[in-house]
Amino acid sequence: MQIVRTILWVLLLVGVLAFSFGNWDRQIDVRIWPGIVWDTRVPALVIVSFLLGLLPMWLYHRGVHWRLSRRISGLEAATTKLATPRAETTTPTPPVRPEPVRKDLPSEPANPVDPEPTTKS
Protein backbone atom coordinates (compact mmCIF):
# COMPACT_ATOMS: atom_id res chain seq x y z
CA MET A 1 0.00 0.00 0.00
CA GLN A 2 2.92 2.32 0.69
CA ILE A 3 4.16 1.94 -2.90
CA VAL A 4 0.75 2.96 -4.29
CA ARG A 5 0.71 6.04 -2.08
CA THR A 6 4.24 6.96 -3.16
CA ILE A 7 3.38 6.52 -6.84
CA LEU A 8 0.31 8.75 -6.47
CA TRP A 9 2.31 11.51 -4.75
CA VAL A 10 5.03 11.33 -7.42
CA LEU A 11 2.42 11.55 -10.20
CA LEU A 12 0.80 14.53 -8.46
CA LEU A 13 4.18 16.24 -8.12
CA VAL A 14 5.02 15.62 -11.79
CA GLY A 15 1.64 17.00 -12.81
CA VAL A 16 2.07 20.14 -10.70
CA LEU A 17 5.60 20.67 -12.08
CA ALA A 18 4.41 20.25 -15.67
CA PHE A 19 1.55 22.69 -15.03
CA SER A 20 3.96 25.17 -13.39
CA PHE A 21 6.44 25.09 -16.28
CA GLY A 22 3.64 25.52 -18.80
CA ASN A 23 1.92 28.44 -17.03
CA TRP A 24 4.72 30.30 -15.26
CA ASP A 25 4.67 33.31 -17.62
CA ARG A 26 1.03 34.19 -16.84
CA GLN A 27 0.54 36.57 -13.93
CA ILE A 28 -2.90 37.18 -12.50
CA ASP A 29 -4.41 39.59 -10.02
CA VAL A 30 -6.38 38.03 -7.16
CA ARG A 31 -8.74 40.45 -5.42
CA ILE A 32 -8.93 39.34 -1.78
CA TRP A 33 -10.91 42.32 -0.36
CA PRO A 34 -11.70 45.69 -1.85
CA GLY A 35 -8.40 47.54 -1.87
CA ILE A 36 -6.29 44.38 -1.39
CA VAL A 37 -5.04 42.82 -4.62
CA TRP A 38 -2.54 39.96 -4.76
CA ASP A 39 -0.39 39.74 -7.88
CA THR A 40 0.67 36.15 -8.32
CA ARG A 41 1.47 33.53 -10.87
CA VAL A 42 -1.03 30.80 -11.78
CA PRO A 43 1.03 27.84 -10.40
CA ALA A 44 1.41 29.55 -7.01
CA LEU A 45 -2.33 30.08 -6.86
CA VAL A 46 -3.01 26.44 -7.75
CA ILE A 47 -0.53 25.11 -5.16
CA VAL A 48 -1.86 27.38 -2.39
CA SER A 49 -5.45 26.42 -3.24
CA PHE A 50 -4.55 22.73 -3.16
CA LEU A 51 -2.85 23.05 0.22
CA LEU A 52 -5.75 25.05 1.66
CA GLY A 53 -8.14 22.33 0.55
CA LEU A 54 -5.90 19.51 1.78
CA LEU A 55 -5.14 20.92 5.24
CA PRO A 56 -8.63 20.56 6.85
CA MET A 57 -9.06 16.99 5.62
CA TRP A 58 -5.55 16.06 6.77
CA LEU A 59 -6.21 17.53 10.22
CA TYR A 60 -9.51 15.64 10.41
CA HIS A 61 -7.75 12.41 9.41
CA ARG A 62 -5.06 12.88 12.05
CA GLY A 63 -7.71 13.59 14.71
CA VAL A 64 -9.68 10.45 13.86
CA HIS A 65 -6.47 8.39 13.78
CA TRP A 66 -5.45 9.74 17.21
CA ARG A 67 -8.89 9.07 18.73
CA LEU A 68 -9.08 5.52 17.37
CA SER A 69 -5.53 4.68 18.45
CA ARG A 70 -6.37 5.82 22.00
CA ARG A 71 -9.53 3.73 21.93
CA ILE A 72 -7.67 0.66 20.65
CA SER A 73 -4.92 1.00 23.25
CA GLY A 74 -7.55 1.28 25.99
CA LEU A 75 -9.31 -1.85 24.77
CA GLU A 76 -6.00 -3.72 24.52
CA ALA A 77 -5.13 -2.73 28.09
CA ALA A 78 -8.52 -3.96 29.28
CA THR A 79 -8.13 -7.31 27.54
CA THR A 80 -4.62 -7.86 28.89
CA LYS A 81 -5.90 -7.08 32.38
CA LEU A 82 -8.63 -9.71 31.96
CA ALA A 83 -6.34 -12.25 30.32
CA THR A 84 -3.62 -12.27 32.98
CA PRO A 85 -4.24 -14.85 35.71
CA ARG A 86 -4.50 -13.61 39.25
CA ALA A 87 -1.49 -14.18 41.42
CA GLU A 88 -1.95 -16.77 44.12
CA THR A 89 -1.72 -15.53 47.68
CA THR A 90 1.54 -16.37 49.35
CA THR A 91 0.15 -16.55 52.87
CA PRO A 92 -0.68 -20.11 53.86
CA THR A 93 -4.24 -20.80 54.89
CA PRO A 94 -4.72 -22.24 58.36
CA PRO A 95 -5.75 -25.89 58.49
CA VAL A 96 -9.46 -26.52 58.89
CA ARG A 97 -10.32 -28.34 62.08
CA PRO A 98 -13.52 -30.33 62.13
CA GLU A 99 -16.11 -29.15 64.60
CA PRO A 100 -16.82 -31.55 67.43
CA VAL A 101 -20.16 -33.27 67.22
CA ARG A 102 -22.50 -32.12 69.97
CA LYS A 103 -24.50 -34.90 71.45
CA ASP A 104 -27.13 -32.71 73.13
CA LEU A 105 -28.62 -31.49 69.77
CA PRO A 106 -31.30 -33.62 68.08
CA SER A 107 -30.13 -35.37 64.95
CA GLU A 108 -31.46 -34.18 61.62
CA PRO A 109 -34.00 -36.34 59.83
CA ALA A 110 -32.78 -38.37 56.87
CA ASN A 111 -35.10 -36.60 54.41
CA PRO A 112 -36.39 -33.27 55.69
CA VAL A 113 -38.39 -32.59 52.49
CA ASP A 114 -41.82 -34.19 52.35
CA PRO A 115 -42.46 -36.51 49.44
CA GLU A 116 -44.90 -35.39 46.77
CA PRO A 117 -47.96 -33.86 48.33
CA THR A 118 -51.14 -35.91 48.08
CA THR A 119 -54.20 -34.24 46.67
CA LYS A 120 -57.66 -34.88 48.00
CA SER A 121 -60.39 -35.43 45.45
JSON list of C-alpha atoms in Angstrom, two decimals:
[
{"chain": "A", "resi": 1, "resn": "MET", "atom": "CA", "xyz": [0.00, 0.00, 0.00]},
{"chain": "A", "resi": 2, "resn": "GLN", "atom": "CA", "xyz": [2.92, 2.32, 0.69]},
{"chain": "A", "resi": 3, "resn": "ILE", "atom": "CA", "xyz": [4.16, 1.94, -2.90]},
{"chain": "A", "resi": 4, "resn": "VAL", "atom": "CA", "xyz": [0.75, 2.96, -4.29]},
{"chain": "A", "resi": 5, "resn": "ARG", "atom": "CA", "xyz": [0.71, 6.04, -2.08]},
{"chain": "A", "resi": 6, "resn": "THR", "atom": "CA", "xyz": [4.24, 6.96, -3.16]},
{"chain": "A", "resi": 7, "resn": "ILE", "atom": "CA", "xyz": [3.38, 6.52, -6.84]},
{"chain": "A", "resi": 8, "resn": "LEU", "atom": "CA", "xyz": [0.31, 8.75, -6.47]},
{"chain": "A", "resi": 9, "resn": "TRP", "atom": "CA", "xyz": [2.31, 11.51, -4.75]},
{"chain": "A", "resi": 10, "resn": "VAL", "atom": "CA", "xyz": [5.03, 11.33, -7.42]},
{"chain": "A", "resi": 11, "resn": "LEU", "atom": "CA", "xyz": [2.42, 11.55, -10.20]},
{"chain": "A", "resi": 12, "resn": "LEU", "atom": "CA", "xyz": [0.80, 14.53, -8.46]},
{"chain": "A", "resi": 13, "resn": "LEU", "atom": "CA", "xyz": [4.18, 16.24, -8.12]},
{"chain": "A", "resi": 14, "resn": "VAL", "atom": "CA", "xyz": [5.02, 15.62, -11.79]},
{"chain": "A", "resi": 15, "resn": "GLY", "atom": "CA", "xyz": [1.64, 17.00, -12.81]},
{"chain": "A", "resi": 16, "resn": "VAL", "atom": "CA", "xyz": [2.07, 20.14, -10.70]},
{"chain": "A", "resi": 17, "resn": "LEU", "atom": "CA", "xyz": [5.60, 20.67, -12.08]},
{"chain": "A", "resi": 18, "resn": "ALA", "atom": "CA", "xyz": [4.41, 20.25, -15.67]},
{"chain": "A", "resi": 19, "resn": "PHE", "atom": "CA", "xyz": [1.55, 22.69, -15.03]},
{"chain": "A", "resi": 20, "resn": "SER", "atom": "CA", "xyz": [3.96, 25.17, -13.39]},
{"chain": "A", "resi": 21, "resn": "PHE", "atom": "CA", "xyz": [6.44, 25.09, -16.28]},
{"chain": "A", "resi": 22, "resn": "GLY", "atom": "CA", "xyz": [3.64, 25.52, -18.80]},
{"chain": "A", "resi": 23, "resn": "ASN", "atom": "CA", "xyz": [1.92, 28.44, -17.03]},
{"chain": "A", "resi": 24, "resn": "TRP", "atom": "CA", "xyz": [4.72, 30.30, -15.26]},
{"chain": "A", "resi": 25, "resn": "ASP", "atom": "CA", "xyz": [4.67, 33.31, -17.62]},
{"chain": "A", "resi": 26, "resn": "ARG", "atom": "CA", "xyz": [1.03, 34.19, -16.84]},
{"chain": "A", "resi": 27, "resn": "GLN", "atom": "CA", "xyz": [0.54, 36.57, -13.93]},
{"chain": "A", "resi": 28, "resn": "ILE", "atom": "CA", "xyz": [-2.90, 37.18, -12.50]},
{"chain": "A", "resi": 29, "resn": "ASP", "atom": "CA", "xyz": [-4.41, 39.59, -10.02]},
{"chain": "A", "resi": 30, "resn": "VAL", "atom": "CA", "xyz": [-6.38, 38.03, -7.16]},
{"chain": "A", "resi": 31, "resn": "ARG", "atom": "CA", "xyz": [-8.74, 40.45, -5.42]},
{"chain": "A", "resi": 32, "resn": "ILE", "atom": "CA", "xyz": [-8.93, 39.34, -1.78]},
{"chain": "A", "resi": 33, "resn": "TRP", "atom": "CA", "xyz": [-10.91, 42.32, -0.36]},
{"chain": "A", "resi": 34, "resn": "PRO", "atom": "CA", "xyz": [-11.70, 45.69, -1.85]},
{"chain": "A", "resi": 35, "resn": "GLY", "atom": "CA", "xyz": [-8.40, 47.54, -1.87]},
{"chain": "A", "resi": 36, "resn": "ILE", "atom": "CA", "xyz": [-6.29, 44.38, -1.39]},
{"chain": "A", "resi": 37, "resn": "VAL", "atom": "CA", "xyz": [-5.04, 42.82, -4.62]},
{"chain": "A", "resi": 38, "resn": "TRP", "atom": "CA", "xyz": [-2.54, 39.96, -4.76]},
{"chain": "A", "resi": 39, "resn": "ASP", "atom": "CA", "xyz": [-0.39, 39.74, -7.88]},
{"chain": "A", "resi": 40, "resn": "THR", "atom": "CA", "xyz": [0.67, 36.15, -8.32]},
{"chain": "A", "resi": 41, "resn": "ARG", "atom": "CA", "xyz": [1.47, 33.53, -10.87]},
{"chain": "A", "resi": 42, "resn": "VAL", "atom": "CA", "xyz": [-1.03, 30.80, -11.78]},
{"chain": "A", "resi": 43, "resn": "PRO", "atom": "CA", "xyz": [1.03, 27.84, -10.40]},
{"chain": "A", "resi": 44, "resn": "ALA", "atom": "CA", "xyz": [1.41, 29.55, -7.01]},
{"chain": "A", "resi": 45, "resn": "LEU", "atom": "CA", "xyz": [-2.33, 30.08, -6.86]},
{"chain": "A", "resi": 46, "resn": "VAL", "atom": "CA", "xyz": [-3.01, 26.44, -7.75]},
{"chain": "A", "resi": 47, "resn": "ILE", "atom": "CA", "xyz": [-0.53, 25.11, -5.16]},
{"chain": "A", "resi": 48, "resn": "VAL", "atom": "CA", "xyz": [-1.86, 27.38, -2.39]},
{"chain": "A", "resi": 49, "resn": "SER", "atom": "CA", "xyz": [-5.45, 26.42, -3.24]},
{"chain": "A", "resi": 50, "resn": "PHE", "atom": "CA", "xyz": [-4.55, 22.73, -3.16]},
{"chain": "A", "resi": 51, "resn": "LEU", "atom": "CA", "xyz": [-2.85, 23.05, 0.22]},
{"chain": "A", "resi": 52, "resn": "LEU", "atom": "CA", "xyz": [-5.75, 25.05, 1.66]},
{"chain": "A", "resi": 53, "resn": "GLY", "atom": "CA", "xyz": [-8.14, 22.33, 0.55]},
{"chain": "A", "resi": 54, "resn": "LEU", "atom": "CA", "xyz": [-5.90, 19.51, 1.78]},
{"chain": "A", "resi": 55, "resn": "LEU", "atom": "CA", "xyz": [-5.14, 20.92, 5.24]},
{"chain": "A", "resi": 56, "resn": "PRO", "atom": "CA", "xyz": [-8.63, 20.56, 6.85]},
{"chain": "A", "resi": 57, "resn": "MET", "atom": "CA", "xyz": [-9.06, 16.99, 5.62]},
{"chain": "A", "resi": 58, "resn": "TRP", "atom": "CA", "xyz": [-5.55, 16.06, 6.77]},
{"chain": "A", "resi": 59, "resn": "LEU", "atom": "CA", "xyz": [-6.21, 17.53, 10.22]},
{"chain": "A", "resi": 60, "resn": "TYR", "atom": "CA", "xyz": [-9.51, 15.64, 10.41]},
{"chain": "A", "resi": 61, "resn": "HIS", "atom": "CA", "xyz": [-7.75, 12.41, 9.41]},
{"chain": "A", "resi": 62, "resn": "ARG", "atom": "CA", "xyz": [-5.06, 12.88, 12.05]},
{"chain": "A", "resi": 63, "resn": "GLY", "atom": "CA", "xyz": [-7.71, 13.59, 14.71]},
{"chain": "A", "resi": 64, "resn": "VAL", "atom": "CA", "xyz": [-9.68, 10.45, 13.86]},
{"chain": "A", "resi": 65, "resn": "HIS", "atom": "CA", "xyz": [-6.47, 8.39, 13.78]},
{"chain": "A", "resi": 66, "resn": "TRP", "atom": "CA", "xyz": [-5.45, 9.74, 17.21]},
{"chain": "A", "resi": 67, "resn": "ARG", "atom": "CA", "xyz": [-8.89, 9.07, 18.73]},
{"chain": "A", "resi": 68, "resn": "LEU", "atom": "CA", "xyz": [-9.08, 5.52, 17.37]},
{"chain": "A", "resi": 69, "resn": "SER", "atom": "CA", "xyz": [-5.53, 4.68, 18.45]},
{"chain": "A", "resi": 70, "resn": "ARG", "atom": "CA", "xyz": [-6.37, 5.82, 22.00]},
{"chain": "A", "resi": 71, "resn": "ARG", "atom": "CA", "xyz": [-9.53, 3.73, 21.93]},
{"chain": "A", "resi": 72, "resn": "ILE", "atom": "CA", "xyz": [-7.67, 0.66, 20.65]},
{"chain": "A", "resi": 73, "resn": "SER", "atom": "CA", "xyz": [-4.92, 1.00, 23.25]},
{"chain": "A", "resi": 74, "resn": "GLY", "atom": "CA", "xyz": [-7.55, 1.28, 25.99]},
{"chain": "A", "resi": 75, "resn": "LEU", "atom": "CA", "xyz": [-9.31, -1.85, 24.77]},
{"chain": "A", "resi": 76, "resn": "GLU", "atom": "CA", "xyz": [-6.00, -3.72, 24.52]},
{"chain": "A", "resi": 77, "resn": "ALA", "atom": "CA", "xyz": [-5.13, -2.73, 28.09]},
{"chain": "A", "resi": 78, "resn": "ALA", "atom": "CA", "xyz": [-8.52, -3.96, 29.28]},
{"chain": "A", "resi": 79, "resn": "THR", "atom": "CA", "xyz": [-8.13, -7.31, 27.54]},
{"chain": "A", "resi": 80, "resn": "THR", "atom": "CA", "xyz": [-4.62, -7.86, 28.89]},
{"chain": "A", "resi": 81, "resn": "LYS", "atom": "CA", "xyz": [-5.90, -7.08, 32.38]},
{"chain": "A", "resi": 82, "resn": "LEU", "atom": "CA", "xyz": [-8.63, -9.71, 31.96]},
{"chain": "A", "resi": 83, "resn": "ALA", "atom": "CA", "xyz": [-6.34, -12.25, 30.32]},
{"chain": "A", "resi": 84, "resn": "THR", "atom": "CA", "xyz": [-3.62, -12.27, 32.98]},
{"chain": "A", "resi": 85, "resn": "PRO", "atom": "CA", "xyz": [-4.24, -14.85, 35.71]},
{"chain": "A", "resi": 86, "resn": "ARG", "atom": "CA", "xyz": [-4.50, -13.61, 39.25]},
{"chain": "A", "resi": 87, "resn": "ALA", "atom": "CA", "xyz": [-1.49, -14.18, 41.42]},
{"chain": "A", "resi": 88, "resn": "GLU", "atom": "CA", "xyz": [-1.95, -16.77, 44.12]},
{"chain": "A", "resi": 89, "resn": "THR", "atom": "CA", "xyz": [-1.72, -15.53, 47.68]},
{"chain": "A", "resi": 90, "resn": "THR", "atom": "CA", "xyz": [1.54, -16.37, 49.35]},
{"chain": "A", "resi": 91, "resn": "THR", "atom": "CA", "xyz": [0.15, -16.55, 52.87]},
{"chain": "A", "resi": 92, "resn": "PRO", "atom": "CA", "xyz": [-0.68, -20.11, 53.86]},
{"chain": "A", "resi": 93, "resn": "THR", "atom": "CA", "xyz": [-4.24, -20.80, 54.89]},
{"chain": "A", "resi": 94, "resn": "PRO", "atom": "CA", "xyz": [-4.72, -22.24, 58.36]},
{"chain": "A", "resi": 95, "resn": "PRO", "atom": "CA", "xyz": [-5.75, -25.89, 58.49]},
{"chain": "A", "resi": 96, "resn": "VAL", "atom": "CA", "xyz": [-9.46, -26.52, 58.89]},
{"chain": "A", "resi": 97, "resn": "ARG", "atom": "CA", "xyz": [-10.32, -28.34, 62.08]},
{"chain": "A", "resi": 98, "resn": "PRO", "atom": "CA", "xyz": [-13.52, -30.33, 62.13]},
{"chain": "A", "resi": 99, "resn": "GLU", "atom": "CA", "xyz": [-16.11, -29.15, 64.60]},
{"chain": "A", "resi": 100, "resn": "PRO", "atom": "CA", "xyz": [-16.82, -31.55, 67.43]},
{"chain": "A", "resi": 101, "resn": "VAL", "atom": "CA", "xyz": [-20.16, -33.27, 67.22]},
{"chain": "A", "resi": 102, "resn": "ARG", "atom": "CA", "xyz": [-22.50, -32.12, 69.97]},
{"chain": "A", "resi": 103, "resn": "LYS", "atom": "CA", "xyz": [-24.50, -34.90, 71.45]},
{"chain": "A", "resi": 104, "resn": "ASP", "atom": "CA", "xyz": [-27.13, -32.71, 73.13]},
{"chain": "A", "resi": 105, "resn": "LEU", "atom": "CA", "xyz": [-28.62, -31.49, 69.77]},
{"chain": "A", "resi": 106, "resn": "PRO", "atom": "CA", "xyz": [-31.30, -33.62, 68.08]},
{"chain": "A", "resi": 107, "resn": "SER", "atom": "CA", "xyz": [-30.13, -35.37, 64.95]},
{"chain": "A", "resi": 108, "resn": "GLU", "atom": "CA", "xyz": [-31.46, -34.18, 61.62]},
{"chain": "A", "resi": 109, "resn": "PRO", "atom": "CA", "xyz": [-34.00, -36.34, 59.83]},
{"chain": "A", "resi": 110, "resn": "ALA", "atom": "CA", "xyz": [-32.78, -38.37, 56.87]},
{"chain": "A", "resi": 111, "resn": "ASN", "atom": "CA", "xyz": [-35.10, -36.60, 54.41]},
{"chain": "A", "resi": 112, "resn": "PRO", "atom": "CA", "xyz": [-36.39, -33.27, 55.69]},
{"chain": "A", "resi": 113, "resn": "VAL", "atom": "CA", "xyz": [-38.39, -32.59, 52.49]},
{"chain": "A", "resi": 114, "resn": "ASP", "atom": "CA", "xyz": [-41.82, -34.19, 52.35]},
{"chain": "A", "resi": 115, "resn": "PRO", "atom": "CA", "xyz": [-42.46, -36.51, 49.44]},
{"chain": "A", "resi": 116, "resn": "GLU", "atom": "CA", "xyz": [-44.90, -35.39, 46.77]},
{"chain": "A", "resi": 117, "resn": "PRO", "atom": "CA", "xyz": [-47.96, -33.86, 48.33]},
{"chain": "A", "resi": 118, "resn": "THR", "atom": "CA", "xyz": [-51.14, -35.91, 48.08]},
{"chain": "A", "resi": 119, "resn": "THR", "atom": "CA", "xyz": [-54.20, -34.24, 46.67]},
{"chain": "A", "resi": 120, "resn": "LYS", "atom": "CA", "xyz": [-57.66, -34.88, 48.00]},
{"chain": "A", "resi": 121, "resn": "SER", "atom": "CA", "xyz": [-60.39, -35.43, 45.45]}
]
